[in-house]
GROMACS .gro file of N, CA and C in nm:
model
  180
    1VAL      N    1  -0.216  -1.303   0.295
    1VAL     CA    2  -0.278  -1.405   0.377
    1VAL      C    3  -0.183  -1.523   0.395
    2LEU      N    4  -0.119  -1.567   0.289
    2LEU     CA    5  -0.025  -1.677   0.299
    2LEU      C    6   0.092  -1.640   0.389
    3LEU      N    7   0.145  -1.520   0.371
    3LEU     CA    8   0.258  -1.475   0.453
    3LEU      C    9   0.219  -1.473   0.600
    4ALA      N   10   0.099  -1.425   0.631
    4ALA     CA   11   0.053  -1.425   0.770
    4ALA      C   12   0.049  -1.565   0.826
    5GLY      N   13   0.007  -1.661   0.745
    5GLY     CA   14   0.003  -1.799   0.788
    5GLY      C   15   0.142  -1.854   0.815
    6LEU      N   16   0.239  -1.817   0.732
    6LEU     CA   17   0.376  -1.862   0.755
    6LEU      C   18   0.431  -1.806   0.884
    7LEU      N   19   0.402  -1.678   0.910
    7LEU     CA   20   0.450  -1.617   1.033
    7LEU      C   21   0.388  -1.683   1.154
    8THR      N   22   0.260  -1.713   1.146
    8THR     CA   23   0.189  -1.776   1.257
    8THR      C   24   0.252  -1.910   1.293
    9PHE      N   25   0.292  -1.987   1.195
    9PHE     CA   26   0.346  -2.120   1.222
    9PHE      C   27   0.497  -2.118   1.242
   10GLY      N   28   0.558  -2.001   1.246
   10GLY     CA   29   0.702  -1.993   1.272
   10GLY      C   30   0.788  -2.056   1.165
   11ALA      N   31   0.742  -2.052   1.041
   11ALA     CA   32   0.813  -2.121   0.933
   11ALA      C   33   0.909  -2.031   0.857
   12LEU      N   34   0.939  -1.914   0.911
   12LEU     CA   35   1.024  -1.819   0.839
   12LEU      C   36   1.160  -1.876   0.802
   13TYR      N   37   1.217  -1.952   0.888
   13TYR     CA   38   1.353  -2.001   0.866
   13TYR      C   39   1.355  -2.140   0.804
   14ALA      N   40   1.246  -2.179   0.742
   14ALA     CA   41   1.237  -2.313   0.683
   14ALA      C   42   1.270  -2.311   0.534
   15GLY      N   43   1.334  -2.204   0.486
   15GLY     CA   44   1.373  -2.199   0.346
   15GLY      C   45   1.268  -2.144   0.251
   16TYR      N   46   1.164  -2.081   0.304
   16TYR     CA   47   1.060  -2.024   0.218
   16TYR      C   48   1.112  -1.900   0.147
   17VAL      N   49   1.063  -1.879   0.024
   17VAL     CA   50   1.100  -1.762  -0.056
   17VAL      C   51   0.976  -1.709  -0.127
   18VAL      N   52   0.976  -1.579  -0.157
   18VAL     CA   53   0.878  -1.522  -0.249
   18VAL      C   54   0.944  -1.526  -0.386
   19HIS      N   55   0.881  -1.596  -0.479
   19HIS     CA   56   0.938  -1.620  -0.611
   19HIS      C   57   0.844  -1.559  -0.715
   20VAL      N   58   0.893  -1.464  -0.793
   20VAL     CA   59   0.810  -1.394  -0.892
   20VAL      C   60   0.861  -1.422  -1.033
   21ASP      N   61   0.774  -1.480  -1.116
   21ASP     CA   62   0.800  -1.496  -1.259
   21ASP      C   63   0.719  -1.390  -1.331
   22THR      N   64   0.774  -1.328  -1.435
   22THR     CA   65   0.700  -1.227  -1.510
   22THR      C   66   0.704  -1.257  -1.659
   23ALA      N   67   0.602  -1.207  -1.730
   23ALA     CA   68   0.596  -1.222  -1.876
   23ALA      C   69   0.495  -1.122  -1.930
   24VAL      N   70   0.513  -1.085  -2.055
   24VAL     CA   71   0.415  -1.003  -2.126
   24VAL      C   72   0.387  -1.069  -2.261
   25GLU      N   73   0.266  -1.045  -2.312
   25GLU     CA   74   0.229  -1.100  -2.441
   25GLU      C   75   0.319  -1.037  -2.548
   26ASP      N   76   0.367  -1.117  -2.640
   26ASP     CA   77   0.456  -1.073  -2.747
   26ASP      C   78   0.584  -1.011  -2.693
   27GLY      N   79   0.627  -1.054  -2.577
   27GLY     CA   80   0.750  -1.001  -2.518
   27GLY      C   81   0.824  -1.111  -2.447
   28ARG      N   82   0.925  -1.072  -2.374
   28ARG     CA   83   1.006  -1.170  -2.302
   28ARG      C   84   0.935  -1.220  -2.177
   29ASP      N   85   0.976  -1.336  -2.135
   29ASP     CA   86   0.937  -1.386  -2.004
   29ASP      C   87   1.064  -1.397  -1.920
   30TYR      N   88   1.046  -1.374  -1.791
   30TYR     CA   89   1.157  -1.377  -1.698
   30TYR      C   90   1.125  -1.475  -1.585
   31PRO      N   91   1.161  -1.600  -1.602
   31PRO     CA   92   1.146  -1.691  -1.489
   31PRO      C   93   1.242  -1.646  -1.379
   32SER      N   94   1.198  -1.651  -1.259
   32SER     CA   95   1.278  -1.606  -1.143
   32SER      C   96   1.319  -1.460  -1.157
   33ASP      N   97   1.225  -1.375  -1.200
   33ASP     CA   98   1.253  -1.231  -1.212
   33ASP      C   99   1.304  -1.178  -1.079
   34VAL      N  100   1.237  -1.215  -0.970
   34VAL     CA  101   1.280  -1.177  -0.835
   34VAL      C  102   1.258  -1.297  -0.742
   35VAL      N  103   1.355  -1.326  -0.660
   35VAL     CA  104   1.343  -1.428  -0.557
   35VAL      C  105   1.391  -1.366  -0.426
   36VAL      N  106   1.300  -1.361  -0.327
   36VAL     CA  107   1.331  -1.299  -0.198
   36VAL      C  108   1.317  -1.403  -0.089
   37PRO      N  109   1.423  -1.434  -0.017
   37PRO     CA  110   1.411  -1.528   0.096
   37PRO      C  111   1.335  -1.465   0.211
   38LEU      N  112   1.251  -1.542   0.276
   38LEU     CA  113   1.174  -1.492   0.390
   38LEU      C  114   1.253  -1.515   0.518
   39THR      N  115   1.346  -1.424   0.542
   39THR     CA  116   1.429  -1.429   0.662
   39THR      C  117   1.425  -1.293   0.730
   40ALA      N  118   1.453  -1.292   0.859
   40ALA     CA  119   1.457  -1.167   0.933
   40ALA      C  120   1.565  -1.075   0.876
   41ALA      N  121   1.675  -1.129   0.831
   41ALA     CA  122   1.784  -1.048   0.776
   41ALA      C  123   1.744  -0.978   0.647
   42GLN      N  124   1.655  -1.039   0.570
   42GLN     CA  125   1.614  -0.983   0.441
   42GLN      C  126   1.493  -0.891   0.455
   43SER      N  127   1.422  -0.896   0.566
   43SER     CA  128   1.300  -0.816   0.585
   43SER      C  129   1.325  -0.666   0.564
   44GLY      N  130   1.245  -0.606   0.478
   44GLY     CA  131   1.253  -0.463   0.455
   44GLY      C  132   1.360  -0.418   0.357
   45LYS      N  133   1.439  -0.510   0.306
   45LYS     CA  134   1.546  -0.474   0.210
   45LYS      C  135   1.498  -0.499   0.067
   46PRO      N  136   1.512  -0.401  -0.020
   46PRO     CA  137   1.470  -0.421  -0.158
   46PRO      C  138   1.564  -0.515  -0.233
   47VAL      N  139   1.505  -0.596  -0.321
   47VAL     CA  140   1.582  -0.686  -0.406
   47VAL      C  141   1.551  -0.647  -0.551
   48ALA      N  142   1.654  -0.626  -0.630
   48ALA     CA  143   1.636  -0.586  -0.769
   48ALA      C  144   1.588  -0.703  -0.854
   49GLY      N  145   1.494  -0.672  -0.944
   49GLY     CA  146   1.448  -0.770  -1.039
   49GLY      C  147   1.542  -0.781  -1.157
   50LYS      N  148   1.526  -0.888  -1.233
   50LYS     CA  149   1.611  -0.910  -1.350
   50LYS      C  150   1.539  -0.879  -1.481
   51GLY      N  151   1.411  -0.843  -1.470
   51GLY     CA  152   1.332  -0.819  -1.591
   51GLY      C  153   1.238  -0.702  -1.572
   52TYR      N  154   1.108  -0.733  -1.565
   52TYR     CA  155   1.006  -0.628  -1.556
   52TYR      C  156   0.990  -0.570  -1.416
   53VAL      N  157   1.029  -0.643  -1.314
   53VAL     CA  158   1.018  -0.594  -1.177
   53VAL      C  159   1.143  -0.511  -1.146
   54LYS      N  160   1.122  -0.385  -1.107
   54LYS     CA  161   1.236  -0.302  -1.071
   54LYS      C  162   1.293  -0.346  -0.937
   55THR      N  163   1.209  -0.345  -0.832
   55THR     CA  164   1.249  -0.394  -0.701
   55THR      C  165   1.130  -0.457  -0.630
   56LEU      N  166   1.157  -0.545  -0.536
   56LEU     CA  167   1.055  -0.605  -0.452
   56LEU      C  168   1.107  -0.603  -0.309
   57LYS      N  169   1.023  -0.558  -0.218
   57LYS     CA  170   1.061  -0.552  -0.077
   57LYS      C  171   0.953  -0.621   0.005
   58VAL      N  172   0.992  -0.717   0.086
   58VAL     CA  173   0.901  -0.786   0.176
   58VAL      C  174   0.937  -0.744   0.318
   59SER      N  175   0.838  -0.691   0.389
   59SER     CA  176   0.859  -0.648   0.528
   59SER      C  177   0.764  -0.723   0.620
   60PHE      N  178   0.814  -0.759   0.736
   60PHE     CA  179   0.730  -0.822   0.837
   60PHE      C  180   0.784  -0.792   0.973
   0.00000   0.00000   0.00000
């Protein structure tokens, strides 16, 4: 829903990113596990995570 709102207002090139932090109880936490810029060039391309996330792909 938020992504649809960003697309509607044409804010894709305003520096927005999808930022994922991960953690597990009694385990490590990974701030900035995956950070994906919301740009046309990045759309549909997988980005490798640094911790628990293997890959994240944002398509629009």
